[in-house]
mmCIF file of C-alpha atoms and ligand atoms in Angstrom:
data_model
loop_
_atom_site.group_PDB
_atom_site.id
_atom_site.type_symbol
_atom_site.label_atom_id
_atom_site.label_comp_id
_atom_site.label_asym_id
_atom_site.label_seq_id
_atom_site.Cartn_x
_atom_site.Cartn_y
_atom_site.Cartn_z
ATOM 1 C CA MET U 1217 -46.780 -92.690 -168.445
ATOM 2 C CA ILE U 1218 -45.301 -89.343 -167.317
ATOM 3 C CA LEU U 1219 -46.784 -86.050 -168.500
ATOM 4 C CA ILE U 1220 -44.922 -83.434 -169.842
ATOM 5 C CA ASP U 1221 -45.808 -80.028 -168.079
ATOM 6 C CA GLY U 1222 -45.070 -77.091 -170.573
ATOM 7 C CA LYS U 1223 -47.534 -75.065 -168.483
ATOM 8 C CA LYS U 1224 -46.037 -75.883 -165.362
ATOM 9 C CA LEU U 1225 -42.188 -75.597 -166.778
ATOM 10 C CA SER U 1226 -43.290 -72.138 -168.579
ATOM 11 C CA LYS U 1227 -44.073 -70.327 -165.926
ATOM 12 C CA LYS U 1228 -40.712 -71.200 -163.922
ATOM 13 C CA ILE U 1229 -38.984 -70.169 -166.979
ATOM 14 C CA GLU U 1230 -41.583 -66.866 -167.152
ATOM 15 C CA ALA U 1231 -40.954 -66.574 -163.145
ATOM 16 C CA ASN U 1232 -37.363 -66.401 -163.534
ATOM 17 C CA ILE U 1233 -37.097 -64.042 -166.372
ATOM 18 C CA LYS U 1234 -39.184 -61.789 -164.173
ATOM 19 C CA THR U 1235 -36.231 -61.133 -161.826
ATOM 20 C CA GLU U 1236 -33.671 -60.635 -164.176
ATOM 21 C CA VAL U 1237 -35.719 -58.165 -166.058
ATOM 22 C CA GLU U 1238 -35.900 -56.430 -161.681
ATOM 23 C CA GLU U 1239 -31.721 -56.639 -161.985
ATOM 24 C CA LEU U 1240 -31.648 -55.113 -165.547
ATOM 25 C CA LYS U 1241 -34.144 -52.316 -164.973
ATOM 26 C CA ALA U 1242 -31.833 -51.004 -161.756
ATOM 27 C CA ASN U 1243 -29.267 -50.587 -164.775
ATOM 28 C CA GLY U 1244 -31.508 -48.606 -166.583
ATOM 29 C CA VAL U 1245 -32.669 -51.237 -169.201
ATOM 30 C CA VAL U 1246 -36.145 -52.271 -170.075
ATOM 31 C CA PRO U 1247 -36.052 -55.295 -172.258
ATOM 32 C CA GLY U 1248 -38.221 -54.036 -175.750
ATOM 33 C CA LEU U 1249 -39.979 -56.580 -178.053
ATOM 34 C CA ALA U 1250 -42.054 -54.727 -180.963
ATOM 35 C CA VAL U 1251 -44.550 -57.113 -183.004
ATOM 36 C CA ILE U 1252 -45.599 -56.328 -186.347
ATOM 37 C CA LEU U 1253 -48.777 -58.277 -187.095
ATOM 38 C CA VAL U 1254 -50.677 -57.754 -190.410
ATOM 39 C CA GLY U 1255 -54.079 -58.670 -191.548
ATOM 40 C CA ASP U 1256 -57.269 -60.227 -189.469
ATOM 41 C CA ASP U 1257 -56.490 -63.765 -189.367
ATOM 42 C CA PRO U 1258 -57.930 -64.267 -185.183
ATOM 43 C CA ALA U 1259 -55.365 -67.374 -184.540
ATOM 44 C CA SER U 1260 -52.898 -64.523 -185.447
ATOM 45 C CA HIS U 1261 -54.134 -62.022 -183.468
ATOM 46 C CA THR U 1262 -55.320 -64.798 -180.468
ATOM 47 C CA TYR U 1263 -50.888 -65.590 -180.315
ATOM 48 C CA VAL U 1264 -49.929 -62.084 -180.430
ATOM 49 C CA SER U 1265 -52.246 -60.900 -177.476
ATOM 50 C CA MET U 1266 -50.876 -63.811 -175.613
ATOM 51 C CA LYS U 1267 -47.524 -62.720 -176.048
ATOM 52 C CA GLU U 1268 -48.112 -59.021 -175.830
ATOM 53 C CA LYS U 1269 -49.663 -60.576 -172.274
ATOM 54 C CA SER U 1270 -47.046 -62.279 -171.096
ATOM 55 C CA CYS U 1271 -44.739 -59.505 -172.210
ATOM 56 C CA LYS U 1272 -46.595 -57.841 -169.460
ATOM 57 C CA ASN U 1273 -46.121 -59.901 -167.053
ATOM 58 C CA VAL U 1274 -42.228 -59.897 -166.760
ATOM 59 C CA GLY U 1275 -42.281 -56.309 -166.816
ATOM 60 C CA PHE U 1276 -41.067 -56.000 -170.710
ATOM 61 C CA TYR U 1277 -41.817 -52.937 -172.756
ATOM 62 C CA SER U 1278 -43.997 -54.077 -175.720
ATOM 63 C CA ILE U 1279 -45.861 -52.826 -179.205
ATOM 64 C CA VAL U 1280 -47.982 -54.022 -181.632
ATOM 65 C CA HIS U 1281 -47.999 -52.263 -185.079
ATOM 66 C CA LYS U 1282 -51.140 -53.824 -186.344
ATOM 67 C CA MET U 1283 -51.763 -53.225 -190.553
ATOM 68 C CA PRO U 1284 -54.310 -54.199 -192.372
ATOM 69 C CA ASP U 1285 -53.886 -57.003 -195.132
ATOM 70 C CA THR U 1286 -54.004 -54.479 -197.971
ATOM 71 C CA ILE U 1287 -50.552 -53.330 -196.303
ATOM 72 C CA SER U 1288 -47.257 -53.027 -199.051
ATOM 73 C CA GLN U 1289 -44.273 -54.861 -198.508
ATOM 74 C CA GLN U 1290 -42.144 -51.610 -198.944
ATOM 75 C CA GLU U 1291 -44.185 -50.418 -195.355
ATOM 76 C CA ILE U 1292 -44.001 -53.057 -193.360
ATOM 77 C CA ILE U 1293 -39.897 -53.277 -194.915
ATOM 78 C CA GLU U 1294 -39.976 -49.371 -193.305
ATOM 79 C CA THR U 1295 -42.029 -50.505 -190.216
ATOM 80 C CA ILE U 1296 -39.125 -53.372 -189.875
ATOM 81 C CA GLU U 1297 -36.192 -50.943 -190.705
ATOM 82 C CA MET U 1298 -37.792 -48.405 -188.201
ATOM 83 C CA MET U 1299 -37.448 -51.288 -185.415
ATOM 84 C CA ASN U 1300 -34.330 -51.801 -186.408
ATOM 85 C CA ASN U 1301 -32.775 -48.215 -185.124
ATOM 86 C CA ASN U 1302 -34.962 -47.780 -182.396
ATOM 87 C CA PRO U 1303 -32.900 -48.355 -179.143
ATOM 88 C CA ARG U 1304 -35.938 -49.555 -177.104
ATOM 89 C CA ILE U 1305 -36.403 -52.554 -179.002
ATOM 90 C CA ASP U 1306 -34.008 -55.391 -178.733
ATOM 91 C CA GLY U 1307 -36.567 -57.565 -180.432
ATOM 92 C CA ILE U 1308 -38.499 -57.785 -183.397
ATOM 93 C CA LEU U 1309 -41.207 -60.401 -184.590
ATOM 94 C CA VAL U 1310 -43.438 -60.762 -187.713
ATOM 95 C CA GLN U 1311 -46.560 -61.987 -186.674
ATOM 96 C CA LEU U 1312 -46.664 -65.402 -189.494
ATOM 97 C CA PRO U 1313 -48.137 -66.478 -192.036
ATOM 98 C CA LEU U 1314 -48.343 -62.806 -194.110
ATOM 99 C CA PRO U 1315 -51.166 -62.066 -196.969
ATOM 100 C CA LYS U 1316 -49.938 -63.679 -200.568
ATOM 101 C CA HIS U 1317 -48.929 -60.546 -201.558
ATOM 102 C CA ILE U 1318 -46.038 -59.920 -199.436
ATOM 103 C CA ASP U 1319 -42.487 -62.238 -200.379
ATOM 104 C CA THR U 1320 -42.017 -63.826 -196.166
ATOM 105 C CA THR U 1321 -38.342 -64.508 -197.018
ATOM 106 C CA LYS U 1322 -37.956 -60.975 -198.073
ATOM 107 C CA ILE U 1323 -39.892 -59.687 -195.232
ATOM 108 C CA LEU U 1324 -37.685 -61.774 -192.971
ATOM 109 C CA GLU U 1325 -34.175 -60.554 -194.145
ATOM 110 C CA VAL U 1326 -34.572 -57.348 -193.252
ATOM 111 C CA ILE U 1327 -34.903 -57.547 -189.537
ATOM 112 C CA ASP U 1328 -31.566 -57.173 -188.033
ATOM 113 C CA PRO U 1329 -29.988 -60.564 -187.054
ATOM 114 C CA ALA U 1330 -29.062 -59.245 -183.456
ATOM 115 C CA LYS U 1331 -33.487 -58.049 -182.995
ATOM 116 C CA ASP U 1332 -34.278 -61.521 -184.352
ATOM 117 C CA VAL U 1333 -35.869 -62.676 -181.377
ATOM 118 C CA ASP U 1334 -37.928 -65.412 -183.294
ATOM 119 C CA GLY U 1335 -34.827 -66.763 -184.965
ATOM 120 C CA PHE U 1336 -36.219 -66.960 -188.586
ATOM 121 C CA HIS U 1337 -33.194 -64.332 -190.013
ATOM 122 C CA PRO U 1338 -31.360 -66.734 -192.673
ATOM 123 C CA TYR U 1339 -28.457 -65.711 -190.305
ATOM 124 C CA ASN U 1340 -29.366 -67.015 -187.458
ATOM 125 C CA MET U 1341 -30.667 -70.287 -188.832
ATOM 126 C CA GLY U 1342 -27.235 -70.496 -190.179
ATOM 127 C CA ARG U 1343 -25.234 -70.343 -187.644
ATOM 128 C CA ILE U 1344 -27.893 -73.014 -186.225
ATOM 129 C CA VAL U 1345 -27.533 -75.473 -188.275
ATOM 130 C CA GLU U 1346 -23.340 -74.789 -187.536
ATOM 131 C CA ASN U 1347 -23.843 -75.324 -183.878
ATOM 132 C CA LEU U 1348 -22.960 -71.301 -183.187
ATOM 133 C CA ASP U 1349 -24.825 -68.933 -180.813
ATOM 134 C CA ALA U 1350 -27.880 -67.759 -181.980
ATOM 135 C CA PHE U 1351 -31.150 -67.087 -181.903
ATOM 136 C CA ALA U 1352 -33.043 -70.257 -181.976
ATOM 137 C CA PRO U 1353 -36.376 -70.387 -183.295
ATOM 138 C CA CYS U 1354 -38.678 -70.354 -180.129
ATOM 139 C CA THR U 1355 -41.203 -73.774 -180.678
ATOM 140 C CA PRO U 1356 -38.170 -76.060 -181.477
ATOM 141 C CA VAL U 1357 -36.064 -74.908 -178.252
ATOM 142 C CA GLY U 1358 -39.174 -74.724 -176.229
ATOM 143 C CA VAL U 1359 -38.924 -78.590 -177.171
ATOM 144 C CA MET U 1360 -35.259 -79.045 -175.913
ATOM 145 C CA GLU U 1361 -35.535 -77.138 -172.753
ATOM 146 C CA MET U 1362 -38.513 -79.518 -171.970
ATOM 147 C CA PHE U 1363 -35.923 -82.796 -172.454
ATOM 148 C CA LYS U 1364 -33.301 -80.546 -170.716
ATOM 149 C CA GLU U 1365 -35.709 -80.450 -167.782
ATOM 150 C CA TYR U 1366 -37.071 -84.320 -167.070
ATOM 151 C CA ASN U 1367 -33.653 -85.306 -167.939
ATOM 152 C CA ILE U 1368 -34.330 -86.964 -171.142
ATOM 153 C CA GLU U 1369 -30.789 -87.935 -173.098
ATOM 154 C CA LEU U 1370 -30.616 -87.346 -176.858
ATOM 155 C CA GLU U 1371 -27.370 -88.459 -177.592
ATOM 156 C CA GLY U 1372 -27.656 -91.633 -179.414
ATOM 157 C CA LYS U 1373 -31.827 -91.624 -179.822
ATOM 158 C CA ASP U 1374 -33.385 -92.210 -183.295
ATOM 159 C CA VAL U 1375 -35.358 -89.315 -183.392
ATOM 160 C CA CYS U 1376 -38.390 -88.876 -185.882
ATOM 161 C CA VAL U 1377 -39.417 -85.254 -186.669
ATOM 162 C CA VAL U 1378 -42.605 -85.432 -188.526
ATOM 163 C CA GLY U 1379 -43.106 -81.758 -190.810
ATOM 164 C CA ALA U 1380 -40.332 -80.311 -192.523
ATOM 165 C CA SER U 1381 -41.072 -76.479 -192.368
ATOM 166 C CA ASN U 1382 -38.110 -73.976 -191.483
ATOM 167 C CA ILE U 1383 -40.187 -72.802 -188.145
ATOM 168 C CA VAL U 1384 -40.282 -75.933 -186.826
ATOM 169 C CA GLY U 1385 -39.180 -79.162 -188.634
ATOM 170 C CA LYS U 1386 -35.521 -78.032 -189.760
ATOM 171 C CA PRO U 1387 -34.684 -76.005 -187.018
ATOM 172 C CA MET U 1388 -35.515 -79.033 -184.705
ATOM 173 C CA ALA U 1389 -33.813 -81.161 -186.798
ATOM 174 C CA ALA U 1390 -30.344 -79.101 -186.601
ATOM 175 C CA LEU U 1391 -30.973 -78.732 -182.737
ATOM 176 C CA LEU U 1392 -31.507 -82.488 -182.147
ATOM 177 C CA LEU U 1393 -28.298 -83.069 -184.714
ATOM 178 C CA ASN U 1394 -26.151 -81.026 -182.183
ATOM 179 C CA ALA U 1395 -27.477 -82.833 -179.497
ATOM 180 C CA ASN U 1396 -25.638 -86.482 -181.470
ATOM 181 C CA ALA U 1397 -29.313 -87.914 -181.806
ATOM 182 C CA THR U 1398 -30.114 -89.553 -185.375
ATOM 183 C CA VAL U 1399 -32.355 -87.520 -186.807
ATOM 184 C CA THR U 1400 -34.966 -88.352 -189.465
ATOM 185 C CA VAL U 1401 -37.322 -85.976 -190.863
ATOM 186 C CA THR U 1402 -40.722 -86.775 -192.620
ATOM 187 C CA HIS U 1403 -42.652 -84.727 -194.584
ATOM 188 C CA ILE U 1404 -45.732 -85.033 -197.224
ATOM 189 C CA TYR U 1405 -43.723 -86.752 -200.076
ATOM 190 C CA THR U 1406 -42.584 -89.331 -197.263
ATOM 191 C CA LYS U 1407 -44.023 -92.917 -198.948
ATOM 192 C CA ASP U 1408 -44.291 -94.450 -195.879
ATOM 193 C CA LEU U 1409 -44.728 -92.440 -192.147
ATOM 194 C CA SER U 1410 -45.518 -94.989 -190.080
ATOM 195 C CA SER U 1411 -42.061 -96.949 -191.369
ATOM 196 C CA HIS U 1412 -40.192 -94.087 -189.714
ATOM 197 C CA THR U 1413 -42.381 -93.224 -186.254
ATOM 198 C CA LYS U 1414 -42.724 -97.209 -185.350
ATOM 199 C CA LYS U 1415 -38.743 -97.516 -185.377
ATOM 200 C CA ALA U 1416 -38.023 -94.408 -183.227
ATOM 201 C CA ASP U 1417 -37.515 -93.461 -179.754
ATOM 202 C CA ILE U 1418 -38.490 -90.463 -179.732
ATOM 203 C CA ILE U 1419 -41.043 -88.662 -182.486
ATOM 204 C CA ILE U 1420 -41.547 -85.001 -182.412
ATOM 205 C CA VAL U 1421 -44.963 -83.698 -184.672
ATOM 206 C CA GLY U 1422 -45.710 -79.997 -185.716
ATOM 207 C CA VAL U 1423 -48.047 -80.333 -189.223
ATOM 208 C CA GLY U 1424 -51.352 -79.383 -187.871
ATOM 209 C CA VAL U 1425 -52.785 -82.560 -188.848
ATOM 210 C CA PRO U 1426 -55.726 -83.659 -186.014
ATOM 211 C CA GLY U 1427 -54.904 -86.992 -184.740
ATOM 212 C CA LEU U 1428 -52.129 -87.973 -187.095
ATOM 213 C CA ILE U 1429 -50.370 -90.209 -185.263
ATOM 214 C CA LYS U 1430 -52.314 -93.147 -183.988
ATOM 215 C CA ALA U 1431 -51.265 -95.489 -181.330
ATOM 216 C CA ASN U 1432 -50.149 -98.269 -184.220
ATOM 217 C CA MET U 1433 -47.603 -95.705 -184.971
ATOM 218 C CA VAL U 1434 -45.748 -96.129 -181.998
ATOM 219 C CA LYS U 1435 -42.899 -97.612 -179.921
ATOM 220 C CA GLU U 1436 -43.591 -98.962 -176.674
ATOM 221 C CA GLY U 1437 -42.104 -96.492 -174.485
ATOM 222 C CA ALA U 1438 -41.589 -93.857 -176.896
ATOM 223 C CA ILE U 1439 -41.343 -90.052 -176.141
ATOM 224 C CA VAL U 1440 -44.019 -88.298 -178.007
ATOM 225 C CA ILE U 1441 -43.799 -84.256 -177.918
ATOM 226 C CA ASP U 1442 -46.908 -82.603 -179.929
ATOM 227 C CA ILE U 1443 -46.530 -79.116 -181.371
ATOM 228 C CA GLY U 1444 -49.632 -79.541 -183.152
ATOM 229 C CA ILE U 1445 -52.353 -76.522 -182.065
ATOM 230 C CA ASN U 1446 -55.635 -77.448 -184.138
ATOM 231 C CA ARG U 1447 -59.501 -76.381 -183.188
ATOM 232 C CA LEU U 1448 -62.472 -78.847 -184.165
ATOM 233 C CA GLU U 1449 -65.782 -77.610 -185.823
ATOM 234 C CA SER U 1450 -66.361 -78.169 -181.968
ATOM 235 C CA GLY U 1451 -64.231 -75.529 -180.502
ATOM 236 C CA LYS U 1452 -61.917 -78.605 -178.520
ATOM 237 C CA LEU U 1453 -57.849 -77.716 -179.215
ATOM 238 C CA VAL U 1454 -56.020 -80.800 -179.954
ATOM 239 C CA GLY U 1455 -53.113 -81.674 -181.306
ATOM 240 C CA ASP U 1456 -51.891 -83.785 -183.876
ATOM 241 C CA VAL U 1457 -51.484 -86.874 -182.011
ATOM 242 C CA ASP U 1458 -54.600 -89.498 -181.390
ATOM 243 C CA PHE U 1459 -54.041 -88.394 -177.034
ATOM 244 C CA GLU U 1460 -56.632 -91.501 -175.485
ATOM 245 C CA ASN U 1461 -54.851 -93.880 -177.860
ATOM 246 C CA VAL U 1462 -50.817 -93.091 -177.554
ATOM 247 C CA ALA U 1463 -50.668 -91.819 -174.247
ATOM 248 C CA SER U 1464 -50.684 -95.503 -172.538
ATOM 249 C CA LYS U 1465 -47.950 -96.891 -174.866
ATOM 250 C CA CYS U 1466 -45.797 -93.770 -174.009
ATOM 251 C CA SER U 1467 -43.181 -93.442 -171.609
ATOM 252 C CA TYR U 1468 -43.628 -89.241 -171.834
ATOM 253 C CA ILE U 1469 -45.831 -87.320 -173.614
ATOM 254 C CA THR U 1470 -47.265 -83.673 -174.295
ATOM 255 C CA PRO U 1471 -50.510 -82.580 -174.458
ATOM 256 C CA VAL U 1472 -52.242 -80.287 -175.908
ATOM 257 C CA PRO U 1473 -52.707 -77.796 -174.163
ATOM 258 C CA GLY U 1474 -50.684 -77.254 -171.593
ATOM 259 C CA GLY U 1475 -47.245 -78.455 -173.756
ATOM 260 C CA VAL U 1476 -45.032 -77.328 -175.973
ATOM 261 C CA GLY U 1477 -47.500 -73.862 -176.945
ATOM 262 C CA PRO U 1478 -46.872 -72.339 -173.501
ATOM 263 C CA MET U 1479 -43.216 -73.038 -174.059
ATOM 264 C CA THR U 1480 -42.758 -71.313 -177.214
ATOM 265 C CA ILE U 1481 -43.615 -67.551 -175.662
ATOM 266 C CA ALA U 1482 -41.699 -68.268 -172.597
ATOM 267 C CA MET U 1483 -38.953 -69.124 -175.528
ATOM 268 C CA LEU U 1484 -39.483 -65.567 -177.251
ATOM 269 C CA LEU U 1485 -39.444 -64.212 -173.885
ATOM 270 C CA GLN U 1486 -35.737 -65.588 -173.277
ATOM 271 C CA ASN U 1487 -34.612 -64.530 -176.677
ATOM 272 C CA THR U 1488 -35.779 -61.259 -176.417
ATOM 273 C CA LEU U 1489 -34.119 -61.166 -172.695
ATOM 274 C CA LYS U 1490 -30.975 -62.263 -174.214
ATOM 275 C CA ALA U 1491 -31.075 -59.763 -177.553
ATOM 276 C CA ALA U 1492 -31.539 -57.380 -174.014
ATOM 277 C CA LYS U 1493 -28.439 -58.478 -172.258
ATOM 278 C CA GLY U 1494 -26.699 -57.850 -175.658
ATOM 279 C CA ARG U 1495 -27.459 -54.606 -175.819
ATOM 280 C CA THR U 1496 -26.285 -53.799 -172.260
ATOM 281 C CA LYS U 1497 -22.990 -55.481 -172.961
ATOM 282 C CA TRP U 1498 -22.565 -53.319 -175.834
ATOM 283 C CA LYS U 1499 -23.399 -50.107 -173.617
ATOM 284 C CA THR U 1500 -20.851 -51.535 -171.088
ATOM 285 C CA PHE U 1501 -18.094 -51.685 -174.019
ATOM 286 C CA TYR U 1502 -19.052 -48.131 -175.314
ATOM 287 C CA ILE U 1503 -19.297 -46.830 -171.932
ATOM 288 C CA SER U 1504 -15.350 -48.423 -171.265
ATOM 289 C CA TYR U 1505 -14.251 -47.035 -174.361
ATOM 290 C CA THR U 1506 -15.652 -43.548 -173.552
ATOM 291 C CA ILE U 1507 -13.446 -43.612 -170.700
ATOM 292 C CA PHE U 1508 -10.091 -45.083 -172.074
ATOM 293 C CA GLN U 1509 -10.395 -42.431 -174.652
ATOM 294 C CA GLN U 1510 -11.203 -39.420 -172.572
ATOM 295 C CA VAL U 1511 -7.827 -41.124 -170.122
ATOM 296 C CA GLY U 1512 -5.891 -41.647 -173.236
ATOM 297 C CA LEU U 1513 -5.720 -44.668 -173.471
ATOM 298 C CA ALA U 1514 -7.729 -45.432 -176.914
ATOM 299 C CA GLN U 1515 -8.042 -43.239 -180.032
HETATM 300 N N1 GUN A 691 -47.045 -68.541 -186.388
HETATM 301 C C1 GUN A 691 -47.132 -69.648 -186.085
HETATM 302 N N2 GUN A 691 -46.134 -69.987 -185.023
HETATM 303 C C2 GUN A 691 -44.982 -68.730 -185.138
HETATM 304 C C3 GUN A 691 -44.479 -68.032 -184.319
HETATM 305 O O1 GUN A 691 -43.731 -68.780 -183.332
HETATM 306 N N3 GUN A 691 -43.688 -66.731 -184.730
HETATM 307 C C4 GUN A 691 -44.573 -66.423 -186.183
HETATM 308 N N4 GUN A 691 -43.716 -64.959 -185.860
HETATM 309 N N5 GUN A 691 -45.079 -66.186 -186.381
HETATM 310 C C5 GUN A 691 -46.112 -67.511 -185.805
#
């Protein structure tokens, strides 16, 4: 059994990002991320401070707009629009979940798709499904990076994705399909979960149910990727896989913590860097165009 070390891989990716940021800074560009955090959900506050810390480590400019959960939808929309028009901001992230009176779909649709570093805008989601260049959601793309790093071939593999959320399960399935895997997506209405997981070469689970995947649901030699992060009453952090009993059956498995979690943040940084590079591309184009205009080669 090989433990997939997401912590180590994320550190390697973040070191490369830091080097690229230094080069960008030499050209006058500092990648910028704006986070919108509504309400006082402790888990969301923890995630956002981890994101802020990582931004600082790689040299990004970052701001967090903290809002009370009594805020109106219109005020959130106005803040996003302000960030859409702020040239220092390359990436915008609205931490989910939002309070019940806010329409999450409407909010996500206001984000400029070119700054949608979470990859949640329907425009980016559609492009992912069509296997076009886009911002892909950070957790699924982090899992794909793990497969790449550990030379895990996906073509022709039977993959069972457990969970069909817009943030994880659906984009995960699209990325796997693009890599020529045979994908089964299971969810809360699936009749016999075990009949699907038992057949799978690879199981990817992210539903927030501690210990859902048991040893008798996993084929010998399978690869198991655990996206779940659950805090038990004892304070212990566990995933959706019964790790102690499942691990010995696997060829590869991710731990919790130290597996997919750190990769999600590394991918957020990678997407923000990509957005910032897009900014420099437009800047270079604009400068060249202006010079061409001045010498009469463009109108
Ligand atoms: N809430 C849980 N996971 C995520 C995530 O990846 N991005 C955002 N914006 N909110 C989340």
